[in-house]
Tab-separated table of C-alpha atoms in Angstrom:
chain	number	residue	atom	x	y	z
A	233	MET	CA	37.676	5.330	-24.184
A	234	GLU	CA	36.914	1.679	-24.752
A	235	LYS	CA	33.796	0.610	-22.839
A	236	GLU	CA	32.968	-3.009	-22.001
A	237	ARG	CA	32.448	-4.969	-25.187
A	238	GLU	CA	28.800	-5.564	-25.907
A	239	PRO	CA	27.382	-7.942	-28.464
A	240	VAL	CA	25.838	-6.169	-31.460
A	241	ARG	CA	22.052	-6.234	-31.005
A	242	ARG	CA	20.081	-6.662	-34.188
A	243	PRO	CA	16.310	-6.591	-33.957
A	244	GLY	CA	15.353	-10.225	-33.887
A	245	GLY	CA	18.980	-11.124	-33.167
A	246	ARG	CA	20.312	-13.216	-30.329
A	247	ALA	CA	20.095	-10.445	-27.703
A	248	ALA	CA	16.425	-9.831	-28.513
A	249	ARG	CA	15.697	-13.557	-28.390
A	250	VAL	CA	17.397	-13.863	-24.987
A	251	ARG	CA	15.451	-10.887	-23.683
A	252	ALA	CA	12.141	-12.309	-24.888
A	253	ALA	CA	12.922	-15.754	-23.459
A	254	VAL	CA	13.969	-14.321	-20.092
A	255	HIS	CA	10.910	-12.060	-19.871
A	256	GLN	CA	8.671	-15.016	-20.693
A	257	ALA	CA	10.434	-17.166	-18.092
A	258	VAL	CA	9.840	-14.490	-15.439
A	259	ALA	CA	6.160	-14.240	-16.386
A	260	ASP	CA	5.823	-18.034	-16.164
A	261	LEU	CA	7.587	-18.226	-12.798
A	262	VAL	CA	5.520	-15.358	-11.393
A	263	GLY	CA	2.409	-17.218	-12.515
A	264	ASP	CA	3.533	-20.565	-11.111
A	265	ARG	CA	5.200	-19.520	-7.875
A	266	GLY	CA	4.554	-15.820	-7.251
A	267	TYR	CA	7.119	-13.094	-6.690
A	268	GLY	CA	9.802	-13.847	-4.156
A	269	ASN	CA	9.767	-17.593	-4.791
A	270	PHE	CA	12.350	-17.989	-7.540
A	271	THR	CA	15.975	-17.082	-8.236
A	272	VAL	CA	18.027	-15.858	-11.193
A	273	GLY	CA	19.089	-19.510	-11.623
A	274	ASP	CA	15.448	-20.580	-11.957
A	275	VAL	CA	14.811	-17.886	-14.551
A	276	ALA	CA	17.900	-18.814	-16.562
A	277	ALA	CA	17.039	-22.519	-16.504
A	278	ARG	CA	13.465	-21.867	-17.620
A	279	ALA	CA	14.657	-19.524	-20.391
A	280	GLY	CA	17.360	-21.957	-21.555
A	281	VAL	CA	20.196	-19.450	-21.088
A	282	ALA	CA	23.239	-19.284	-18.813
A	283	ASP	CA	22.909	-17.566	-15.415
A	284	SER	CA	25.760	-15.286	-16.514
A	285	SER	CA	23.673	-13.999	-19.451
A	286	VAL	CA	21.027	-12.802	-17.012
A	287	TYR	CA	23.502	-11.216	-14.594
A	288	ARG	CA	25.428	-9.536	-17.414
A	289	ARG	CA	22.328	-7.949	-18.826
A	290	TRP	CA	20.249	-7.117	-15.741
A	291	GLY	CA	22.734	-7.178	-12.865
A	292	ASN	CA	20.346	-8.720	-10.324
A	293	LEU	CA	16.921	-10.252	-9.886
A	294	GLU	CA	15.312	-7.007	-8.667
A	295	ALA	CA	16.327	-5.098	-11.786
A	296	LEU	CA	15.089	-7.936	-13.999
A	297	LEU	CA	11.686	-8.087	-12.255
A	298	SER	CA	11.339	-4.342	-12.481
A	299	ASP	CA	12.230	-4.370	-16.210
A	300	VAL	CA	9.632	-7.062	-16.870
A	301	ALA	CA	6.948	-5.208	-14.911
A	302	ALA	CA	7.664	-1.851	-16.591
A	303	THR	CA	7.750	-3.399	-20.074
A	304	ARG	CA	4.472	-5.139	-19.467
A	305	LEU	CA	2.677	-2.066	-18.131
A	306	ALA	CA	4.045	0.150	-20.913
A	307	ALA	CA	2.799	-2.335	-23.518
A	308	THR	CA	-0.660	-2.856	-22.031
A	309	SER	CA	-1.276	0.617	-20.597
A	310	PRO	CA	0.394	3.514	-22.421
A	311	ALA	CA	-0.664	6.984	-21.228
A	312	PRO	CA	-3.832	7.980	-23.139
A	313	ASP	CA	-4.128	10.889	-25.591
A	314	THR	CA	-7.846	11.650	-26.007
A	315	GLY	CA	-7.476	15.367	-26.779
A	316	SER	CA	-8.660	16.728	-23.416
A	317	LEU	CA	-7.294	16.636	-19.873
A	318	GLU	CA	-10.522	15.281	-18.439
A	319	GLY	CA	-10.743	12.568	-21.101
A	320	ASP	CA	-7.120	11.607	-20.514
A	321	LEU	CA	-7.550	11.476	-16.733
A	322	ARG	CA	-10.708	9.362	-16.949
A	323	THR	CA	-9.077	6.918	-19.353
A	324	TYR	CA	-5.872	6.868	-17.323
A	325	ALA	CA	-7.761	6.165	-14.091
A	326	ALA	CA	-9.963	3.481	-15.640
A	327	THR	CA	-6.923	1.730	-17.117
A	328	ALA	CA	-4.988	1.966	-13.860
A	329	ALA	CA	-7.978	0.482	-12.010
A	330	ARG	CA	-8.219	-2.389	-14.489
A	331	ASP	CA	-4.464	-3.040	-14.280
A	332	VAL	CA	-4.182	-2.973	-10.524
A	333	ALA	CA	-7.310	-5.034	-9.907
A	334	GLY	CA	-6.007	-7.823	-12.152
A	335	PRO	CA	-3.694	-10.552	-10.802
A	336	ASP	CA	-0.735	-9.071	-12.648
A	337	GLY	CA	-1.292	-5.595	-11.217
A	338	THR	CA	-1.631	-6.839	-7.684
A	339	ALA	CA	1.591	-8.819	-8.072
A	340	ILE	CA	3.406	-5.767	-9.465
A	341	LEU	CA	2.173	-3.666	-6.557
A	342	ARG	CA	3.526	-6.205	-4.114
A	343	LEU	CA	6.756	-6.312	-6.074
A	344	ALA	CA	7.169	-2.522	-5.838
A	345	ILE	CA	6.625	-2.708	-2.086
A	346	SER	CA	9.022	-5.569	-1.590
A	347	LEU	CA	11.627	-3.847	-3.786
A	348	SER	CA	11.314	-0.808	-1.543
A	349	ASN	CA	12.510	-2.981	1.321
A	350	SER	CA	15.236	-5.121	-0.165
A	351	GLY	CA	18.244	-2.853	0.019
A	352	GLN	CA	19.990	-0.769	-2.592
A	353	PRO	CA	19.475	-2.922	-5.726
A	354	GLY	CA	15.779	-3.098	-4.884
A	355	LEU	CA	15.565	0.663	-4.368
A	356	GLU	CA	17.259	1.315	-7.694
A	357	ALA	CA	14.931	-1.092	-9.485
A	358	ARG	CA	11.918	0.546	-7.842
A	359	ASP	CA	13.127	4.019	-8.798
A	360	ALA	CA	13.695	2.949	-12.403
A	361	PHE	CA	10.208	1.496	-12.490
A	362	LEU	CA	8.528	4.532	-10.914
A	363	ALA	CA	10.558	6.912	-13.096
A	364	GLU	CA	9.291	5.219	-16.250
A	365	ARG	CA	5.662	5.303	-15.060
A	366	THR	CA	6.022	8.923	-13.949
A	367	ARG	CA	7.583	9.929	-17.261
A	368	GLN	CA	4.600	8.614	-19.227
A	369	LEU	CA	2.153	10.416	-16.949
A	370	GLN	CA	4.155	13.650	-17.196
A	371	VAL	CA	3.985	13.512	-21.014
A	372	MET	CA	0.202	13.288	-20.759
A	373	LEU	CA	-0.007	16.248	-18.339
A	374	ASP	CA	2.426	18.301	-20.445
A	375	ARG	CA	0.212	17.835	-23.499
A	376	ALA	CA	-2.700	19.309	-21.508
A	377	ARG	CA	-0.593	22.304	-20.506
A	378	ASP	CA	0.448	22.797	-24.153
A	379	ARG	CA	-3.250	22.907	-25.101
A	380	GLY	CA	-3.772	25.697	-22.545
A	381	GLU	CA	-5.452	23.487	-19.944
A	382	HIS	CA	-4.434	23.490	-16.269
A	383	PRO	CA	-3.287	20.014	-15.363
A	384	PRO	CA	-2.572	18.786	-11.821
A	385	ASP	CA	0.968	17.693	-11.067
A	386	VAL	CA	2.149	14.104	-10.980
A	387	LEU	CA	2.087	13.927	-7.177
A	388	GLN	CA	-1.558	15.024	-7.084
A	389	VAL	CA	-2.405	12.222	-9.501
A	390	LEU	CA	-0.511	9.804	-7.297
A	391	ASP	CA	-2.212	10.992	-4.083
A	392	LEU	CA	-5.750	11.353	-5.390
A	393	ILE	CA	-6.108	8.646	-8.037
A	394	LEU	CA	-3.513	5.936	-7.567
A	395	SER	CA	-3.032	5.813	-3.789
A	396	PRO	CA	-6.711	5.229	-2.902
A	397	MET	CA	-6.971	2.504	-5.560
A	398	TYR	CA	-3.781	0.823	-4.472
A	399	LEU	CA	-4.800	0.818	-0.811
A	400	ARG	CA	-8.193	-0.675	-1.616
A	401	ILE	CA	-6.474	-3.477	-3.494
A	402	LEU	CA	-3.760	-4.066	-0.903
A	403	PHE	CA	-6.188	-4.079	2.020
A	404	GLY	CA	-9.009	-5.651	0.037
A	405	THR	CA	-11.373	-2.992	1.389
A	406	GLY	CA	-13.555	-2.407	-1.636
A	407	PRO	CA	-13.966	-3.015	-5.356
A	408	LEU	CA	-12.804	-0.409	-7.868
A	409	THR	CA	-16.195	0.236	-9.443
A	410	PRO	CA	-16.459	2.635	-12.418
A	411	ALA	CA	-18.439	5.024	-10.179
A	412	TYR	CA	-15.676	5.014	-7.578
A	413	VAL	CA	-12.958	5.565	-10.171
A	414	ASP	CA	-14.937	8.465	-11.662
A	415	GLU	CA	-15.306	9.984	-8.207
A	416	LEU	CA	-11.533	9.912	-7.752
A	417	VAL	CA	-11.136	11.827	-11.022
A	418	ASP	CA	-13.878	14.290	-10.010
A	419	ARG	CA	-11.981	15.033	-6.801
A	420	LEU	CA	-8.766	15.653	-8.697
A	421	LEU	CA	-10.503	17.999	-11.140
A	422	ILE	CA	-12.166	19.950	-8.302
A	423	LEU	CA	-8.958	20.306	-6.298
A	424	ARG	CA	-6.941	21.290	-9.336
A	425	THR	CA	-9.237	24.254	-9.970
A	426	THR	CA	-9.762	25.108	-6.281
A	427	THR	CA	-6.092	25.088	-5.412
A	428	GLY	CA	-5.015	26.515	-8.789
A	429	GLY	CA	-2.808	23.567	-9.787
B	194	MET	CA	-27.948	-21.139	27.056
B	195	GLU	CA	-24.588	-22.256	28.345
B	196	LYS	CA	-21.729	-20.833	26.298
B	197	GLU	CA	-18.175	-22.216	26.287
B	198	ARG	CA	-16.688	-22.059	29.755
B	199	GLU	CA	-14.283	-19.150	30.124
B	200	PRO	CA	-11.900	-18.564	32.990
B	201	VAL	CA	-12.930	-15.693	35.223
B	202	ARG	CA	-10.767	-12.704	34.332
B	203	ARG	CA	-9.887	-10.438	37.218
B	204	PRO	CA	-7.883	-7.353	36.484
B	205	GLY	CA	-4.348	-8.306	37.373
B	206	GLY	CA	-5.348	-11.964	37.454
B	207	ARG	CA	-3.754	-14.819	35.589
B	208	ALA	CA	-5.578	-14.115	32.320
B	209	ALA	CA	-4.399	-10.505	32.345
B	210	ARG	CA	-0.845	-11.595	33.131
B	211	VAL	CA	-0.871	-14.116	30.273
B	212	ARG	CA	-2.233	-11.491	27.901
B	213	ALA	CA	0.440	-8.974	28.906
B	214	ALA	CA	3.227	-11.565	28.605
B	215	VAL	CA	2.018	-12.753	25.206
B	216	HIS	CA	1.649	-9.182	23.892
B	217	GLN	CA	5.152	-8.366	25.089
B	218	ALA	CA	6.526	-11.548	23.498
B	219	VAL	CA	4.958	-10.572	20.169
B	220	ALA	CA	6.425	-7.067	20.406
B	221	ASP	CA	9.865	-8.532	21.172
B	222	LEU	CA	9.692	-11.031	18.315
B	223	VAL	CA	8.493	-8.373	15.876
B	224	GLY	CA	11.446	-6.243	16.937
B	225	ASP	CA	13.961	-9.086	16.683
B	226	ARG	CA	12.775	-10.921	13.607
B	227	GLY	CA	10.036	-8.911	11.913
B	228	TYR	CA	6.521	-10.023	11.057
B	229	GLY	CA	6.227	-13.342	9.288
B	230	ASN	CA	9.328	-14.809	10.888
B	231	PHE	CA	7.935	-16.446	14.011
B	232	THR	CA	5.261	-18.930	15.023
B	233	VAL	CA	2.733	-19.322	17.831
B	234	GLY	CA	5.248	-21.740	19.396
B	235	ASP	CA	7.916	-19.024	19.424
B	236	VAL	CA	5.519	-16.570	21.056
B	237	ALA	CA	4.460	-19.062	23.700
B	238	ALA	CA	8.065	-20.001	24.507
B	239	ARG	CA	9.097	-16.354	24.828
B	240	ALA	CA	6.049	-15.572	26.999
B	241	GLY	CA	6.607	-18.636	29.188
B	242	VAL	CA	3.135	-20.066	28.549
B	243	ALA	CA	1.852	-23.197	26.836
B	244	ASP	CA	1.095	-23.085	23.095
B	245	SER	CA	-2.435	-24.199	23.960
B	246	SER	CA	-2.968	-21.053	26.058
B	247	VAL	CA	-2.290	-18.932	23.009
B	248	TYR	CA	-4.464	-20.999	20.685
B	249	ARG	CA	-7.317	-21.130	23.206
B	250	ARG	CA	-7.370	-17.382	23.613
B	251	TRP	CA	-6.569	-16.071	20.121
B	252	GLY	CA	-7.274	-19.019	17.822
B	253	ASN	CA	-4.366	-18.372	15.454
B	254	LEU	CA	-1.285	-16.258	14.897
B	255	GLU	CA	-3.054	-13.784	12.611
B	256	ALA	CA	-5.703	-12.947	15.210
B	257	LEU	CA	-3.019	-12.534	17.871
B	258	LEU	CA	-0.910	-10.189	15.720
B	259	SER	CA	-3.961	-8.157	14.853
B	260	ASP	CA	-4.974	-7.896	18.536
B	261	VAL	CA	-1.506	-6.698	19.488
B	262	ALA	CA	-1.434	-4.119	16.684
B	263	ALA	CA	-4.919	-2.787	17.479
B	264	THR	CA	-4.192	-2.577	21.212
B	265	ARG	CA	-0.991	-0.734	20.571
B	266	LEU	CA	-2.493	1.790	18.184
B	267	ALA	CA	-5.495	2.386	20.445
B	268	ALA	CA	-3.184	3.055	23.383
B	269	THR	CA	-0.801	5.361	21.575
B	270	SER	CA	-3.227	7.029	19.167
B	271	PRO	CA	-6.809	7.391	20.379
B	272	ALA	CA	-9.062	9.504	18.148
B	273	PRO	CA	-8.663	13.176	19.184
B	274	ASP	CA	-11.386	15.399	20.667
B	275	THR	CA	-10.273	19.014	20.232
B	276	GLY	CA	-13.731	20.576	19.999
B	277	SER	CA	-13.758	21.249	16.248
B	278	LEU	CA	-13.791	19.079	13.140
B	279	GLU	CA	-10.800	20.843	11.647
B	280	GLY	CA	-8.813	20.538	14.861
B	281	ASP	CA	-9.709	16.870	15.162
B	282	LEU	CA	-8.760	16.130	11.560
B	283	ARG	CA	-5.431	17.935	11.830
B	284	THR	CA	-4.538	16.121	15.042
B	285	TYR	CA	-5.762	12.809	13.665
B	286	ALA	CA	-3.704	13.220	10.470
B	287	ALA	CA	-0.571	14.335	12.321
B	288	THR	CA	-0.828	11.375	14.695
B	289	ALA	CA	-1.460	8.922	11.863
B	290	ALA	CA	1.580	10.309	10.033
B	291	ARG	CA	3.744	9.923	13.119
B	292	ASP	CA	2.472	6.369	13.710
B	293	VAL	CA	2.894	5.126	10.194
B	294	ALA	CA	6.295	6.697	9.645
B	295	GLY	CA	7.680	4.971	12.743
B	296	PRO	CA	9.083	1.433	12.579
B	297	ASP	CA	6.052	0.073	14.391
B	298	GLY	CA	3.593	1.689	12.012
B	299	THR	CA	5.385	0.458	8.934
B	300	ALA	CA	5.407	-3.057	10.367
B	301	ILE	CA	1.685	-2.854	11.135
B	302	LEU	CA	0.974	-1.672	7.600
B	303	ARG	CA	2.866	-4.627	6.211
B	304	LEU	CA	1.021	-6.885	8.617
B	305	ALA	CA	-2.375	-5.626	7.431
B	306	ILE	CA	-1.342	-6.276	3.836
B	307	SER	CA	-0.006	-9.724	4.543
B	308	LEU	CA	-3.138	-10.575	6.569
B	309	SER	CA	-5.217	-9.565	3.548
B	310	ASN	CA	-3.487	-12.335	1.613
B	311	SER	CA	-3.263	-15.188	4.057
B	312	GLY	CA	-6.664	-16.813	3.726
B	313	GLN	CA	-9.729	-16.670	5.916
B	314	PRO	CA	-8.137	-16.314	9.392
B	315	GLY	CA	-6.027	-13.464	8.020
B	316	LEU	CA	-9.039	-11.747	6.494
B	317	GLU	CA	-10.970	-11.999	9.754
B	318	ALA	CA	-8.061	-10.600	11.729
B	319	ARG	CA	-7.674	-7.748	9.242
B	320	ASP	CA	-11.389	-6.958	9.388
B	321	ALA	CA	-11.343	-6.933	13.191
B	322	PHE	CA	-8.384	-4.584	13.116
B	323	LEU	CA	-9.878	-2.226	10.517
B	324	ALA	CA	-13.250	-2.307	12.263
B	325	GLU	CA	-11.692	-1.106	15.501
B	326	ARG	CA	-9.781	1.698	13.772
B	327	THR	CA	-12.874	2.681	11.798
B	328	ARG	CA	-15.040	2.709	14.903
B	329	GLN	CA	-12.761	5.203	16.653
B	330	LEU	CA	-12.723	7.456	13.605
B	331	GLN	CA	-16.508	7.252	13.286
B	332	VAL	CA	-16.927	8.392	16.909
B	333	MET	CA	-14.820	11.454	16.125
B	334	LEU	CA	-16.839	12.274	12.984
B	335	ASP	CA	-20.149	11.702	14.807
B	336	ARG	CA	-19.137	14.225	17.453
B	337	ALA	CA	-18.620	16.809	14.697
B	338	ARG	CA	-22.051	16.078	13.262
B	339	ASP	CA	-23.578	16.415	16.752
B	340	ARG	CA	-21.990	19.867	17.027
B	341	GLY	CA	-23.679	20.860	13.741
B	342	GLU	CA	-20.552	20.588	11.638
B	343	HIS	CA	-20.474	18.707	8.320
B	344	PRO	CA	-17.928	15.930	8.606
B	345	PRO	CA	-16.670	13.818	5.708
B	346	ASP	CA	-17.383	10.096	5.855
B	347	VAL	CA	-14.892	7.474	6.949
B	348	LEU	CA	-14.103	6.405	3.386
B	349	GLN	CA	-13.210	9.970	2.422
B	350	VAL	CA	-10.781	10.109	5.346
B	351	LEU	CA	-9.313	6.807	4.218
B	352	ASP	CA	-8.954	7.899	0.577
B	353	LEU	CA	-7.719	11.440	1.151
B	354	ILE	CA	-5.663	11.262	4.338
B	355	LEU	CA	-4.565	7.713	5.055
B	356	SER	CA	-4.085	6.217	1.569
B	357	PRO	CA	-1.617	8.840	0.307
B	358	MET	CA	0.405	8.588	3.525
B	359	TYR	CA	0.433	4.806	3.483
B	360	LEU	CA	1.526	4.666	-0.147
B	361	ARG	CA	4.350	7.123	0.452
B	362	ILE	CA	5.585	4.927	3.272
B	363	LEU	CA	5.156	1.648	1.431
B	364	PHE	CA	6.854	2.896	-1.738
B	365	GLY	CA	9.275	5.138	0.100
B	366	THR	CA	8.401	7.978	-2.272
B	367	GLY	CA	8.522	10.918	0.070
B	368	PRO	CA	8.634	11.996	3.712
B	369	LEU	CA	5.428	12.890	5.571
B	370	THR	CA	6.302	16.496	6.343
B	371	PRO	CA	3.903	18.610	8.450
B	372	ALA	CA	3.223	20.742	5.347
B	373	TYR	CA	2.278	17.667	3.345
B	374	VAL	CA	0.031	16.318	6.087
B	375	ASP	CA	-1.705	19.701	6.386
B	376	GLU	CA	-2.254	19.735	2.629
B	377	LEU	CA	-3.985	16.372	2.844
B	378	VAL	CA	-6.348	17.792	5.480
B	379	ASP	CA	-6.913	20.935	3.390
B	380	ARG	CA	-7.970	18.768	0.468
B	381	LEU	CA	-10.416	16.832	2.608
B	382	LEU	CA	-11.943	20.026	4.009
B	383	ILE	CA	-12.312	21.528	0.515
B	384	LEU	CA	-13.865	18.415	-0.988
B	385	ARG	CA	-16.207	17.932	1.935
B	386	THR	CA	-17.729	21.373	1.335
B	387	THR	CA	-17.550	21.189	-2.468
B	388	THR	CA	-19.182	17.801	-2.738
B	389	GLY	CA	-21.542	18.449	0.171
B	390	GLY	CA	-20.278	15.550	2.350
């Protein structure tokens, strides 16, 4: 079966250069105008590529934004591997707090919310983004299980660590101090043992 | 000291009629167009009052939207008084889940987030809204303390009950089933005793 022809992608080749230029253009436009205030045409013009190159590769603006956000978070905040569940959770929570409190993190949070409300392409982009973030977290929790520790599940991490942080940022109801972040981890550790996670 | 003159407000008088008409106009416009897609002028036209009546009474659109949202939530979801902390928390959580999962609740959540990012009038409107919701919750927790029970504090309720629900709704990552809502309350009850809240 012959699939669609795709250009051969060498590292450092044209495809990689286009990807880097488009990602940079998105970052610039997000910085200048904020999410929601530019089009695929704007991105292509800023990157010096044809609109069709962007559509061919990403399909739509939502998928492109999601790819940029996921790439950025994966590069700046990989899941930690400190050798213990508690160490991993504390590092993970501290990094998540730093990310989400920064301008980039807040913008990504808003992006995820707006994707969740922009129809099917947005939902798919959001799911791809969340799946990638969840996968990294699951790897970290699986390592703890392999060491014989008793990790919480991904949803408990979401409910007890990420949700309270995200709400504080979205509503602006309090700073994410180190003491607060540590308390969130303490709660997760207590509940994991109490409820036998 | 003479304060600003205010019209005398009789129940059922002109001021009450204007307030009711303006609140209804906001509800209609939210239903038709969604938050963010209408102005004070639109509200005034729909309510059949002068723009200046709206500005004089509410000051700006943000304060008006926040007043409507708070009034609505207070009317439909007062803090419960079942006679026990656990009963109150379960009723409170179930009601909050029902509210936020409905179209109105989702819109109000988005409103609170957009208010948090629309400058000083928005921040003041958000604070007034949160203050009213917090006050009702505090009354419920104070009653438990007066009965000799050991209630959590408001921030624990926010972190452990409301934040996870709100994030699930905003990201569309899962339904708020009764079992899930009960688990959130279980966690709060466990942590309250474990951490001596």
